[in-house]
């Protein structure tokens, strides 16, 4: 590929991977089991990104390993009914068409591991969405650096990634012990904890002690928040995540988190009071989360809009179970493909958004000019009903 025998597109992309490997001291290229590409929303990549992707697709670029797609800036089927701007939609659909032409799977989600791209323990990947990278590394024990959009795409086309960073055992060792001395009640608490730890340590590999129970949805909330407020792409939780027993924590620095720190995180993230809309599902909601919400909404009537963002495949399953109907009866919407942060919600008249996600709460002020109400699902539903 590097010698140009497979054409100019592969030569250029392989060169990019070689350069990246040289910068980080990689000894060789390693094959990847799958790729997850970010930089899909027209809002994030604009016209230069769109033109770059169309050019690549027109030149015959095709992925050679299973490659899934991050959320675009709108629901790809119901964008009109939801009020997404036409000019935005036209460009967004062209981006999607370019990815489709390259053979990328149209998953359109930040939770590919819930809808068909589930890696195995120790599988090497080139994923780019930060919450998915954190989940793959920490909860599954697969191995990926946090790739940029272009390097992930280059890996999808070439099938390899440079061997450095979190692909190597030595870089998966914890760098700090986080002693959690407060009970975590729901996803919002996990998000607040993640926000606080990411902000405090900024980088490295935290090893959590004191978390007695965490389900998959809570772990995805924790990792997403930590990857948003800091550059944390891997964490371990004693007794819960797969590599926690295989690493050494002796002599490490310690960070204690108690009730006061958790409250402090809520205070920092809450910048608004009266939400215009509530958007849940960051990272994209699992089927279990949608089922729980449908149950909570039973017999309620919402006064304000509520979106639950999820992957289209998850929405289809929820439809089959009658959950989407139940949520719509209460006045909520299950929105597929997109999310609060990559959708142009600031152009849709919303100024204050309620979320239960530490990641969304950290990004919404900057990316979407929103004031934020960051609470648990029960508190949010109470404010919207
Ligand atoms: Fe996913 Fe959007 Fe949150 S991409 S992790 S739902 S900001």
mmCIF file of C-alpha atoms and ligand atoms in Angstrom:
data_model
loop_
_atom_site.group_PDB
_atom_site.id
_atom_site.type_symbol
_atom_site.label_atom_id
_atom_site.label_comp_id
_atom_site.label_asym_id
_atom_site.label_seq_id
_atom_site.Cartn_x
_atom_site.Cartn_y
_atom_site.Cartn_z
ATOM 1 C CA UNK A 1 0.000 0.000 0.000
ATOM 2 C CA UNK A 2 2.754 2.392 1.003
ATOM 3 C CA UNK A 3 4.552 1.769 -2.276
ATOM 4 C CA UNK A 4 1.458 2.869 -4.157
ATOM 5 C CA UNK A 5 0.664 -0.551 -5.633
ATOM 6 C CA UNK A 6 -2.959 -0.271 -4.497
ATOM 7 C CA UNK A 7 -3.496 3.251 -5.750
ATOM 8 C CA UNK A 8 -3.105 6.801 -4.568
ATOM 9 C CA UNK A 9 -5.892 6.756 -1.926
ATOM 10 C CA UNK A 10 -4.404 3.875 0.038
ATOM 11 C CA UNK A 11 -0.875 5.195 -0.323
ATOM 12 C CA UNK A 12 -1.923 8.568 1.128
ATOM 13 C CA UNK A 13 -3.859 7.002 3.987
ATOM 14 C CA UNK A 14 -1.169 4.484 4.837
ATOM 15 C CA UNK A 15 1.359 7.319 4.893
ATOM 16 C CA UNK A 16 -0.829 9.129 7.433
ATOM 17 C CA UNK A 17 -0.778 6.051 9.693
ATOM 18 C CA UNK A 18 3.003 5.698 9.317
ATOM 19 C CA UNK A 19 3.480 9.327 10.295
ATOM 20 C CA UNK A 20 1.252 8.881 13.327
ATOM 21 C CA UNK A 21 3.191 5.758 14.313
ATOM 22 C CA UNK A 22 6.511 7.603 13.930
ATOM 23 C CA UNK A 23 5.323 10.444 16.173
ATOM 24 C CA UNK A 24 4.325 8.020 18.944
ATOM 25 C CA UNK A 25 7.218 5.578 18.506
ATOM 26 C CA UNK A 26 5.203 2.609 17.211
ATOM 27 C CA UNK A 27 7.325 -0.421 16.268
ATOM 28 C CA UNK A 28 4.921 -1.764 13.610
ATOM 29 C CA UNK A 29 1.397 -1.809 12.236
ATOM 30 C CA UNK A 30 -1.186 -4.181 13.741
ATOM 31 C CA UNK A 31 -4.411 -5.415 12.140
ATOM 32 C CA UNK A 32 -7.629 -4.015 13.607
ATOM 33 C CA UNK A 33 -10.841 -5.988 14.168
ATOM 34 C CA UNK A 34 -13.078 -2.984 13.571
ATOM 35 C CA UNK A 35 -13.153 0.758 13.156
ATOM 36 C CA UNK A 36 -15.575 3.344 14.472
ATOM 37 C CA UNK A 37 -15.559 6.642 12.637
ATOM 38 C CA UNK A 38 -16.427 9.983 14.266
ATOM 39 C CA UNK A 39 -16.691 13.379 12.561
ATOM 40 C CA UNK A 40 -20.015 12.577 10.907
ATOM 41 C CA UNK A 41 -22.200 15.550 11.804
ATOM 42 C CA UNK A 42 -22.292 18.383 9.288
ATOM 43 C CA UNK A 43 -22.263 20.657 12.323
ATOM 44 C CA UNK A 44 -18.783 19.392 13.300
ATOM 45 C CA UNK A 45 -17.095 18.917 9.908
ATOM 46 C CA UNK A 46 -18.832 21.560 7.744
ATOM 47 C CA UNK A 47 -18.235 21.966 3.995
ATOM 48 C CA UNK A 48 -14.504 21.101 4.077
ATOM 49 C CA UNK A 49 -15.287 17.740 5.720
ATOM 50 C CA UNK A 50 -18.141 17.034 3.325
ATOM 51 C CA UNK A 51 -15.968 17.769 0.283
ATOM 52 C CA UNK A 52 -13.105 15.676 1.658
ATOM 53 C CA UNK A 53 -15.407 12.656 2.156
ATOM 54 C CA UNK A 54 -17.108 12.986 -1.230
ATOM 55 C CA UNK A 55 -13.734 13.226 -2.923
ATOM 56 C CA UNK A 56 -12.478 10.125 -1.117
ATOM 57 C CA UNK A 57 -15.621 8.146 -2.005
ATOM 58 C CA UNK A 58 -15.452 9.273 -5.659
ATOM 59 C CA UNK A 59 -11.816 8.158 -5.876
ATOM 60 C CA UNK A 60 -12.913 4.626 -5.003
ATOM 61 C CA UNK A 61 -11.997 4.489 -1.283
ATOM 62 C CA UNK A 62 -13.588 1.381 0.313
ATOM 63 C CA UNK A 63 -13.274 0.145 3.896
ATOM 64 C CA UNK A 64 -11.658 -3.273 4.395
ATOM 65 C CA UNK A 65 -12.693 -3.992 8.004
ATOM 66 C CA UNK A 66 -16.123 -3.675 9.665
ATOM 67 C CA UNK A 67 -16.557 0.071 10.160
ATOM 68 C CA UNK A 68 -19.385 1.741 12.050
ATOM 69 C CA UNK A 69 -20.457 5.349 12.089
ATOM 70 C CA UNK A 70 -20.854 7.906 14.885
ATOM 71 C CA UNK A 71 -24.072 9.977 15.193
ATOM 72 C CA UNK A 72 -24.824 12.475 12.423
ATOM 73 C CA UNK A 73 -26.469 15.828 13.168
ATOM 74 C CA UNK A 74 -30.075 14.695 12.688
ATOM 75 C CA UNK A 75 -32.503 11.788 12.739
ATOM 76 C CA UNK A 76 -31.939 10.423 9.231
ATOM 77 C CA UNK A 77 -35.600 9.429 8.766
ATOM 78 C CA UNK A 78 -37.701 11.802 10.880
ATOM 79 C CA UNK A 79 -35.633 14.990 10.568
ATOM 80 C CA UNK A 80 -38.468 16.957 8.950
ATOM 81 C CA UNK A 81 -41.066 16.185 11.631
ATOM 82 C CA UNK A 82 -38.539 17.002 14.348
ATOM 83 C CA UNK A 83 -37.885 20.435 12.823
ATOM 84 C CA UNK A 84 -34.293 20.055 11.568
ATOM 85 C CA UNK A 85 -33.353 22.821 9.073
ATOM 86 C CA UNK A 86 -33.572 21.816 5.337
ATOM 87 C CA UNK A 87 -30.188 23.316 4.359
ATOM 88 C CA UNK A 88 -28.506 21.368 7.171
ATOM 89 C CA UNK A 89 -30.312 18.145 6.200
ATOM 90 C CA UNK A 90 -29.236 18.357 2.571
ATOM 91 C CA UNK A 91 -25.533 18.540 3.524
ATOM 92 C CA UNK A 92 -25.899 15.894 6.232
ATOM 93 C CA UNK A 93 -27.454 13.444 3.768
ATOM 94 C CA UNK A 94 -24.544 13.979 1.354
ATOM 95 C CA UNK A 95 -22.075 13.104 4.135
ATOM 96 C CA UNK A 96 -24.017 9.925 4.876
ATOM 97 C CA UNK A 97 -24.090 9.027 1.159
ATOM 98 C CA UNK A 98 -20.291 9.398 0.956
ATOM 99 C CA UNK A 99 -19.756 7.091 3.949
ATOM 100 C CA UNK A 100 -22.234 4.578 2.507
ATOM 101 C CA UNK A 101 -20.375 4.565 -0.807
ATOM 102 C CA UNK A 102 -17.172 3.712 1.074
ATOM 103 C CA UNK A 103 -18.884 0.674 2.599
ATOM 104 C CA UNK A 104 -19.309 2.032 6.140
ATOM 105 C CA UNK A 105 -22.120 0.401 8.168
ATOM 106 C CA UNK A 106 -24.966 2.847 8.726
ATOM 107 C CA UNK A 107 -25.158 2.312 12.495
ATOM 108 C CA UNK A 108 -25.019 6.055 13.263
ATOM 109 C CA UNK A 109 -24.399 5.635 16.965
ATOM 110 C CA UNK A 110 -21.832 6.249 19.688
ATOM 111 C CA UNK A 111 -22.756 2.851 21.189
ATOM 112 C CA UNK A 112 -21.738 0.524 18.326
ATOM 113 C CA UNK A 113 -21.109 -2.205 20.917
ATOM 114 C CA UNK A 114 -24.880 -2.363 21.526
ATOM 115 C CA UNK A 115 -25.843 -2.756 17.872
ATOM 116 C CA UNK A 116 -23.552 -5.163 16.087
ATOM 117 C CA UNK A 117 -19.976 -3.986 16.555
ATOM 118 C CA UNK A 118 -19.082 -5.783 19.771
ATOM 119 C CA UNK A 119 -15.316 -6.352 20.082
ATOM 120 C CA UNK A 120 -13.793 -9.178 22.053
ATOM 121 C CA UNK A 121 -11.398 -8.956 24.997
ATOM 122 C CA UNK A 122 -7.958 -7.768 23.820
ATOM 123 C CA UNK A 123 -9.040 -7.207 20.244
ATOM 124 C CA UNK A 124 -7.201 -4.283 18.614
ATOM 125 C CA UNK A 125 -9.446 -1.553 17.243
ATOM 126 C CA UNK A 126 -9.238 1.936 15.774
ATOM 127 C CA UNK A 127 -12.232 3.734 17.267
ATOM 128 C CA UNK A 128 -12.661 7.458 17.484
ATOM 129 C CA UNK A 129 -15.764 8.389 19.489
ATOM 130 C CA UNK A 130 -14.401 9.110 22.956
ATOM 131 C CA UNK A 131 -17.210 7.462 24.965
ATOM 132 C CA UNK A 132 -17.064 4.338 22.791
ATOM 133 C CA UNK A 133 -13.263 4.238 23.089
ATOM 134 C CA UNK A 134 -13.575 4.403 26.878
ATOM 135 C CA UNK A 135 -16.225 1.671 26.899
ATOM 136 C CA UNK A 136 -14.279 -0.652 24.573
ATOM 137 C CA UNK A 137 -11.048 -0.273 26.558
ATOM 138 C CA UNK A 138 -12.494 -0.308 30.055
ATOM 139 C CA UNK A 139 -15.684 -2.376 30.106
ATOM 140 C CA UNK A 140 -14.782 -4.871 27.367
ATOM 141 C CA UNK A 141 -10.987 -4.922 27.677
ATOM 142 C CA UNK A 142 -10.468 -4.392 23.945
ATOM 143 C CA UNK A 143 -7.619 -2.071 22.877
ATOM 144 C CA UNK A 144 -7.891 1.224 21.079
ATOM 145 C CA UNK A 145 -6.371 4.662 21.168
ATOM 146 C CA UNK A 146 -8.715 7.590 20.794
ATOM 147 C CA UNK A 147 -8.387 8.104 17.064
ATOM 148 C CA UNK A 148 -9.141 11.302 15.223
ATOM 149 C CA UNK A 149 -11.702 11.126 12.388
ATOM 150 C CA UNK A 150 -9.036 10.994 9.605
ATOM 151 C CA UNK A 151 -6.807 8.397 11.316
ATOM 152 C CA UNK A 152 -9.802 6.133 12.026
ATOM 153 C CA UNK A 153 -10.874 6.391 8.405
ATOM 154 C CA UNK A 154 -7.309 5.625 7.282
ATOM 155 C CA UNK A 155 -7.376 2.487 9.467
ATOM 156 C CA UNK A 156 -10.728 1.495 7.983
ATOM 157 C CA UNK A 157 -9.284 1.758 4.476
ATOM 158 C CA UNK A 158 -5.928 0.099 5.260
ATOM 159 C CA UNK A 159 -7.077 -2.395 7.949
ATOM 160 C CA UNK A 160 -4.243 -1.549 10.377
ATOM 161 C CA UNK A 161 -3.254 0.902 13.103
ATOM 162 C CA UNK A 162 0.159 1.803 14.555
ATOM 163 C CA UNK A 163 1.095 -0.208 17.626
ATOM 164 C CA UNK A 164 1.445 2.334 20.449
ATOM 165 C CA UNK A 165 -0.450 3.802 23.411
ATOM 166 C CA UNK A 166 -3.306 1.682 24.749
ATOM 167 C CA UNK A 167 -2.461 -1.221 22.415
ATOM 168 C CA UNK A 168 0.496 -1.969 24.724
ATOM 169 C CA UNK A 169 0.208 -3.686 28.122
ATOM 170 C CA UNK A 170 2.437 -1.203 29.925
ATOM 171 C CA UNK A 171 0.189 1.743 29.072
ATOM 172 C CA UNK A 172 -2.902 0.035 30.477
ATOM 173 C CA UNK A 173 -1.592 0.128 34.046
ATOM 174 C CA UNK A 174 -3.429 2.503 36.392
ATOM 175 C CA UNK A 175 -1.794 5.818 37.249
ATOM 176 C CA UNK A 176 -4.009 6.847 40.187
ATOM 177 C CA UNK A 177 -6.423 5.202 42.647
ATOM 178 C CA UNK A 178 -9.800 6.928 42.999
ATOM 179 C CA UNK A 179 -11.414 6.023 46.297
ATOM 180 C CA UNK A 180 -15.160 6.563 45.986
ATOM 181 C CA UNK A 181 -16.629 7.232 49.424
ATOM 182 C CA UNK A 182 -20.097 8.180 48.280
ATOM 183 C CA UNK A 183 -22.974 5.983 47.161
ATOM 184 C CA UNK A 184 -23.762 6.349 43.451
ATOM 185 C CA UNK A 185 -27.524 6.168 42.935
ATOM 186 C CA UNK A 186 -28.084 6.537 39.181
ATOM 187 C CA UNK A 187 -26.467 7.415 35.819
ATOM 188 C CA UNK A 188 -26.321 11.126 36.705
ATOM 189 C CA UNK A 189 -24.212 10.345 39.805
ATOM 190 C CA UNK A 190 -21.872 8.217 37.667
ATOM 191 C CA UNK A 191 -21.683 11.114 35.189
ATOM 192 C CA UNK A 192 -20.946 13.615 37.981
ATOM 193 C CA UNK A 193 -18.201 11.329 39.313
ATOM 194 C CA UNK A 194 -16.723 10.959 35.810
ATOM 195 C CA UNK A 195 -16.848 14.710 35.259
ATOM 196 C CA UNK A 196 -15.083 15.387 38.558
ATOM 197 C CA UNK A 197 -12.344 12.771 38.019
ATOM 198 C CA UNK A 198 -11.695 13.815 34.389
ATOM 199 C CA UNK A 199 -11.458 17.490 35.367
ATOM 200 C CA UNK A 200 -9.198 16.742 38.339
ATOM 201 C CA UNK A 201 -6.672 14.318 36.847
ATOM 202 C CA UNK A 202 -7.017 15.363 33.154
ATOM 203 C CA UNK A 203 -5.187 12.311 31.802
ATOM 204 C CA UNK A 204 -3.925 8.875 32.864
ATOM 205 C CA UNK A 205 -5.680 5.660 33.876
ATOM 206 C CA UNK A 206 -7.817 5.854 37.031
ATOM 207 C CA UNK A 207 -8.449 2.757 39.137
ATOM 208 C CA UNK A 208 -11.732 3.069 41.046
ATOM 209 C CA UNK A 209 -12.243 1.532 44.464
ATOM 210 C CA UNK A 210 -15.444 1.679 46.489
ATOM 211 C CA UNK A 211 -17.947 1.339 43.630
ATOM 212 C CA UNK A 212 -20.058 -1.553 44.896
ATOM 213 C CA UNK A 213 -22.315 -2.006 41.911
ATOM 214 C CA UNK A 214 -22.377 -0.634 38.365
ATOM 215 C CA UNK A 215 -24.409 -1.865 35.402
ATOM 216 C CA UNK A 216 -23.377 -1.392 31.775
ATOM 217 C CA UNK A 217 -25.444 1.799 31.389
ATOM 218 C CA UNK A 218 -23.833 3.355 34.446
ATOM 219 C CA UNK A 219 -20.344 2.406 33.245
ATOM 220 C CA UNK A 220 -21.001 3.984 29.854
ATOM 221 C CA UNK A 221 -22.127 7.177 31.643
ATOM 222 C CA UNK A 222 -19.003 7.205 33.832
ATOM 223 C CA UNK A 223 -16.553 6.678 30.960
ATOM 224 C CA UNK A 224 -18.282 9.179 28.667
ATOM 225 C CA UNK A 225 -18.126 11.969 31.267
ATOM 226 C CA UNK A 226 -14.486 11.259 32.094
ATOM 227 C CA UNK A 227 -13.527 11.308 28.411
ATOM 228 C CA UNK A 228 -15.328 14.638 27.999
ATOM 229 C CA UNK A 229 -13.928 16.564 30.975
ATOM 230 C CA UNK A 230 -10.479 14.944 30.679
ATOM 231 C CA UNK A 231 -8.581 12.857 28.138
ATOM 232 C CA UNK A 232 -9.338 9.553 29.870
ATOM 233 C CA UNK A 233 -9.617 6.659 27.431
ATOM 234 C CA UNK A 234 -9.297 3.775 29.918
ATOM 235 C CA UNK A 235 -10.333 3.187 33.530
ATOM 236 C CA UNK A 236 -10.575 0.181 35.814
ATOM 237 C CA UNK A 237 -13.158 -0.552 38.514
ATOM 238 C CA UNK A 238 -12.178 -2.972 41.270
ATOM 239 C CA UNK A 239 -14.221 -6.158 41.075
ATOM 240 C CA UNK A 240 -16.142 -4.993 38.007
ATOM 241 C CA UNK A 241 -14.095 -4.297 34.854
ATOM 242 C CA UNK A 242 -12.145 -7.144 33.207
ATOM 243 C CA UNK A 243 -8.574 -5.918 33.594
ATOM 244 C CA UNK A 244 -8.936 -4.644 37.185
ATOM 245 C CA UNK A 245 -7.515 -7.927 38.567
ATOM 246 C CA UNK A 246 -4.576 -7.902 36.154
ATOM 247 C CA UNK A 247 -3.053 -4.555 37.060
ATOM 248 C CA UNK A 248 -0.946 -3.295 39.946
ATOM 249 C CA UNK A 249 -2.074 -0.413 42.175
ATOM 250 C CA UNK A 250 0.701 -0.509 44.763
ATOM 251 C CA UNK A 251 2.242 2.838 45.624
ATOM 252 C CA UNK A 252 -0.094 4.874 43.462
ATOM 253 C CA UNK A 253 -1.269 8.363 44.325
ATOM 254 C CA UNK A 254 -4.836 8.469 45.723
ATOM 255 C CA UNK A 255 -7.818 10.721 45.051
ATOM 256 C CA UNK A 256 -10.787 10.571 47.439
ATOM 257 C CA UNK A 257 -14.252 11.456 46.237
ATOM 258 C CA UNK A 258 -16.951 12.059 48.830
ATOM 259 C CA UNK A 259 -20.413 13.593 48.896
ATOM 260 C CA UNK A 260 -18.965 17.140 48.791
ATOM 261 C CA UNK A 261 -17.040 16.542 45.542
ATOM 262 C CA UNK A 262 -20.052 14.945 43.889
ATOM 263 C CA UNK A 263 -22.275 17.906 44.879
ATOM 264 C CA UNK A 264 -19.556 20.262 43.580
ATOM 265 C CA UNK A 265 -19.683 18.561 40.169
ATOM 266 C CA UNK A 266 -23.481 19.021 40.023
ATOM 267 C CA UNK A 267 -23.080 22.694 40.921
ATOM 268 C CA UNK A 268 -20.522 23.291 38.188
ATOM 269 C CA UNK A 269 -22.554 21.493 35.535
ATOM 270 C CA UNK A 270 -25.890 23.158 36.369
ATOM 271 C CA UNK A 271 -25.894 26.486 34.547
ATOM 272 C CA UNK A 272 -29.643 26.797 33.847
ATOM 273 C CA UNK A 273 -32.933 26.531 35.727
ATOM 274 C CA UNK A 274 -35.934 26.240 33.426
ATOM 275 C CA UNK A 275 -35.353 23.713 30.633
ATOM 276 C CA UNK A 276 -37.027 24.183 27.196
ATOM 277 C CA UNK A 277 -36.356 20.548 26.353
ATOM 278 C CA UNK A 278 -34.977 17.409 28.010
ATOM 279 C CA UNK A 279 -32.621 15.223 25.973
ATOM 280 C CA UNK A 280 -31.701 11.822 27.392
ATOM 281 C CA UNK A 281 -29.582 9.108 25.803
ATOM 282 C CA UNK A 282 -25.980 10.330 26.009
ATOM 283 C CA UNK A 283 -24.283 7.982 25.248
ATOM 284 C CA UNK A 284 -27.113 6.606 23.101
ATOM 285 C CA UNK A 285 -29.756 4.878 25.215
ATOM 286 C CA UNK A 286 -29.752 1.096 25.492
ATOM 287 C CA UNK A 287 -32.950 -0.912 25.090
ATOM 288 C CA UNK A 288 -32.965 -1.362 28.857
ATOM 289 C CA UNK A 289 -32.810 2.400 29.433
ATOM 290 C CA UNK A 290 -35.665 2.981 26.969
ATOM 291 C CA UNK A 291 -37.758 0.307 28.728
ATOM 292 C CA UNK A 292 -37.134 1.950 32.116
ATOM 293 C CA UNK A 293 -38.147 5.342 30.727
ATOM 294 C CA UNK A 294 -41.314 3.983 29.144
ATOM 295 C CA UNK A 295 -42.251 2.580 32.531
ATOM 296 C CA UNK A 296 -41.559 5.872 34.309
ATOM 297 C CA UNK A 297 -43.666 7.751 31.742
ATOM 298 C CA UNK A 298 -46.670 5.459 32.155
ATOM 299 C CA UNK A 299 -49.759 7.594 32.849
ATOM 300 C CA UNK A 300 -47.795 10.892 32.633
ATOM 301 C CA UNK A 301 -48.349 13.758 30.220
ATOM 302 C CA UNK A 302 -45.280 15.899 29.426
ATOM 303 C CA UNK A 303 -45.684 19.668 29.036
ATOM 304 C CA UNK A 304 -42.348 20.177 27.315
ATOM 305 C CA UNK A 305 -40.431 18.226 24.647
ATOM 306 C CA UNK A 306 -38.470 15.166 25.691
ATOM 307 C CA UNK A 307 -36.104 13.374 23.302
ATOM 308 C CA UNK A 308 -34.552 10.014 24.010
ATOM 309 C CA UNK A 309 -31.620 9.594 21.624
ATOM 310 C CA UNK A 310 -30.609 6.124 20.539
ATOM 311 C CA UNK A 311 -29.318 4.020 17.659
ATOM 312 C CA UNK A 312 -31.833 3.255 14.916
ATOM 313 C CA UNK A 313 -31.470 -0.497 15.522
ATOM 314 C CA UNK A 314 -32.305 0.029 19.199
ATOM 315 C CA UNK A 315 -35.293 2.201 18.252
ATOM 316 C CA UNK A 316 -36.578 -0.566 15.946
ATOM 317 C CA UNK A 317 -36.352 -3.075 18.793
ATOM 318 C CA UNK A 318 -38.107 -0.618 21.131
ATOM 319 C CA UNK A 319 -40.849 -0.151 18.518
ATOM 320 C CA UNK A 320 -41.339 -3.890 18.360
ATOM 321 C CA UNK A 321 -41.830 -3.975 22.119
ATOM 322 C CA UNK A 322 -44.383 -1.126 22.123
ATOM 323 C CA UNK A 323 -41.985 1.142 24.064
ATOM 324 C CA UNK A 324 -41.863 3.906 21.446
ATOM 325 C CA UNK A 325 -45.673 4.100 21.426
ATOM 326 C CA UNK A 326 -45.731 4.259 25.213
ATOM 327 C CA UNK A 327 -43.194 7.119 25.246
ATOM 328 C CA UNK A 328 -45.056 8.983 22.490
ATOM 329 C CA UNK A 329 -48.367 8.641 24.370
ATOM 330 C CA UNK A 330 -46.764 10.632 27.195
ATOM 331 C CA UNK A 331 -45.566 13.264 24.697
ATOM 332 C CA UNK A 332 -41.910 12.138 24.405
ATOM 333 C CA UNK A 333 -39.990 11.172 21.261
ATOM 334 C CA UNK A 334 -37.463 8.459 20.581
ATOM 335 C CA UNK A 335 -34.997 10.176 18.271
ATOM 336 C CA UNK A 336 -32.692 7.903 16.288
ATOM 337 C CA UNK A 337 -29.162 8.446 14.954
ATOM 338 C CA UNK A 338 -28.364 11.894 16.351
ATOM 339 C CA UNK A 339 -27.862 13.397 19.821
ATOM 340 C CA UNK A 340 -28.106 16.602 21.864
ATOM 341 C CA UNK A 341 -24.550 17.654 21.140
ATOM 342 C CA UNK A 342 -24.117 16.957 17.413
ATOM 343 C CA UNK A 343 -27.619 18.166 16.419
ATOM 344 C CA UNK A 344 -28.007 21.909 15.732
ATOM 345 C CA UNK A 345 -30.417 22.387 18.669
ATOM 346 C CA UNK A 346 -29.335 26.009 19.110
ATOM 347 C CA UNK A 347 -30.797 26.677 15.624
ATOM 348 C CA UNK A 348 -34.066 24.997 16.617
ATOM 349 C CA UNK A 349 -35.033 27.536 19.271
ATOM 350 C CA UNK A 350 -33.769 25.720 22.397
ATOM 351 C CA UNK A 351 -31.778 27.702 24.944
ATOM 352 C CA UNK A 352 -31.834 25.562 28.076
ATOM 353 C CA UNK A 353 -31.578 21.753 27.986
ATOM 354 C CA UNK A 354 -32.065 19.211 30.764
ATOM 355 C CA UNK A 355 -29.799 16.154 30.639
ATOM 356 C CA UNK A 356 -28.843 13.288 32.927
ATOM 357 C CA UNK A 357 -25.447 12.862 31.255
ATOM 358 C CA UNK A 358 -22.178 14.285 32.571
ATOM 359 C CA UNK A 359 -20.792 14.288 29.028
ATOM 360 C CA UNK A 360 -23.746 16.172 27.519
ATOM 361 C CA UNK A 361 -23.733 18.600 30.461
ATOM 362 C CA UNK A 362 -20.034 19.406 29.855
ATOM 363 C CA UNK A 363 -20.406 19.862 26.085
ATOM 364 C CA UNK A 364 -23.767 21.595 25.659
ATOM 365 C CA UNK A 365 -22.698 25.103 26.756
ATOM 366 C CA UNK A 366 -19.765 25.181 24.304
ATOM 367 C CA UNK A 367 -21.083 23.153 21.361
ATOM 368 C CA UNK A 368 -24.743 24.219 21.443
ATOM 369 C CA UNK A 369 -24.811 27.476 23.452
ATOM 370 C CA UNK A 370 -27.173 25.895 25.978
ATOM 371 C CA UNK A 371 -27.757 26.584 29.628
ATOM 372 C CA UNK A 372 -27.852 23.162 31.290
ATOM 373 C CA UNK A 373 -30.023 21.508 33.902
ATOM 374 C CA UNK A 374 -28.130 18.381 34.986
ATOM 375 C CA UNK A 375 -30.232 16.059 37.156
ATOM 376 C CA UNK A 376 -31.343 12.443 37.541
ATOM 377 C CA UNK A 377 -34.006 11.091 35.184
ATOM 378 C CA UNK A 378 -36.668 11.194 37.915
ATOM 379 C CA UNK A 379 -35.970 14.841 38.686
ATOM 380 C CA UNK A 380 -35.962 15.739 34.972
ATOM 381 C CA UNK A 381 -39.267 13.972 34.328
ATOM 382 C CA UNK A 382 -40.699 15.835 37.316
ATOM 383 C CA UNK A 383 -39.675 19.157 35.720
ATOM 384 C CA UNK A 384 -41.134 18.279 32.310
ATOM 385 C CA UNK A 385 -44.472 16.829 33.427
HETATM 386 FE FE1 LIG B 1 -22.988 9.982 22.041
HETATM 387 FE FE2 LIG B 1 -23.631 12.423 21.439
HETATM 388 FE FE3 LIG B 1 -23.235 11.761 23.928
HETATM 389 S S1 LIG B 1 -22.218 11.155 20.351
HETATM 390 S S2 LIG B 1 -21.750 10.132 23.852
HETATM 391 S S3 LIG B 1 -24.863 10.961 22.615
HETATM 392 S S4 LIG B 1 -22.553 13.624 22.968
#
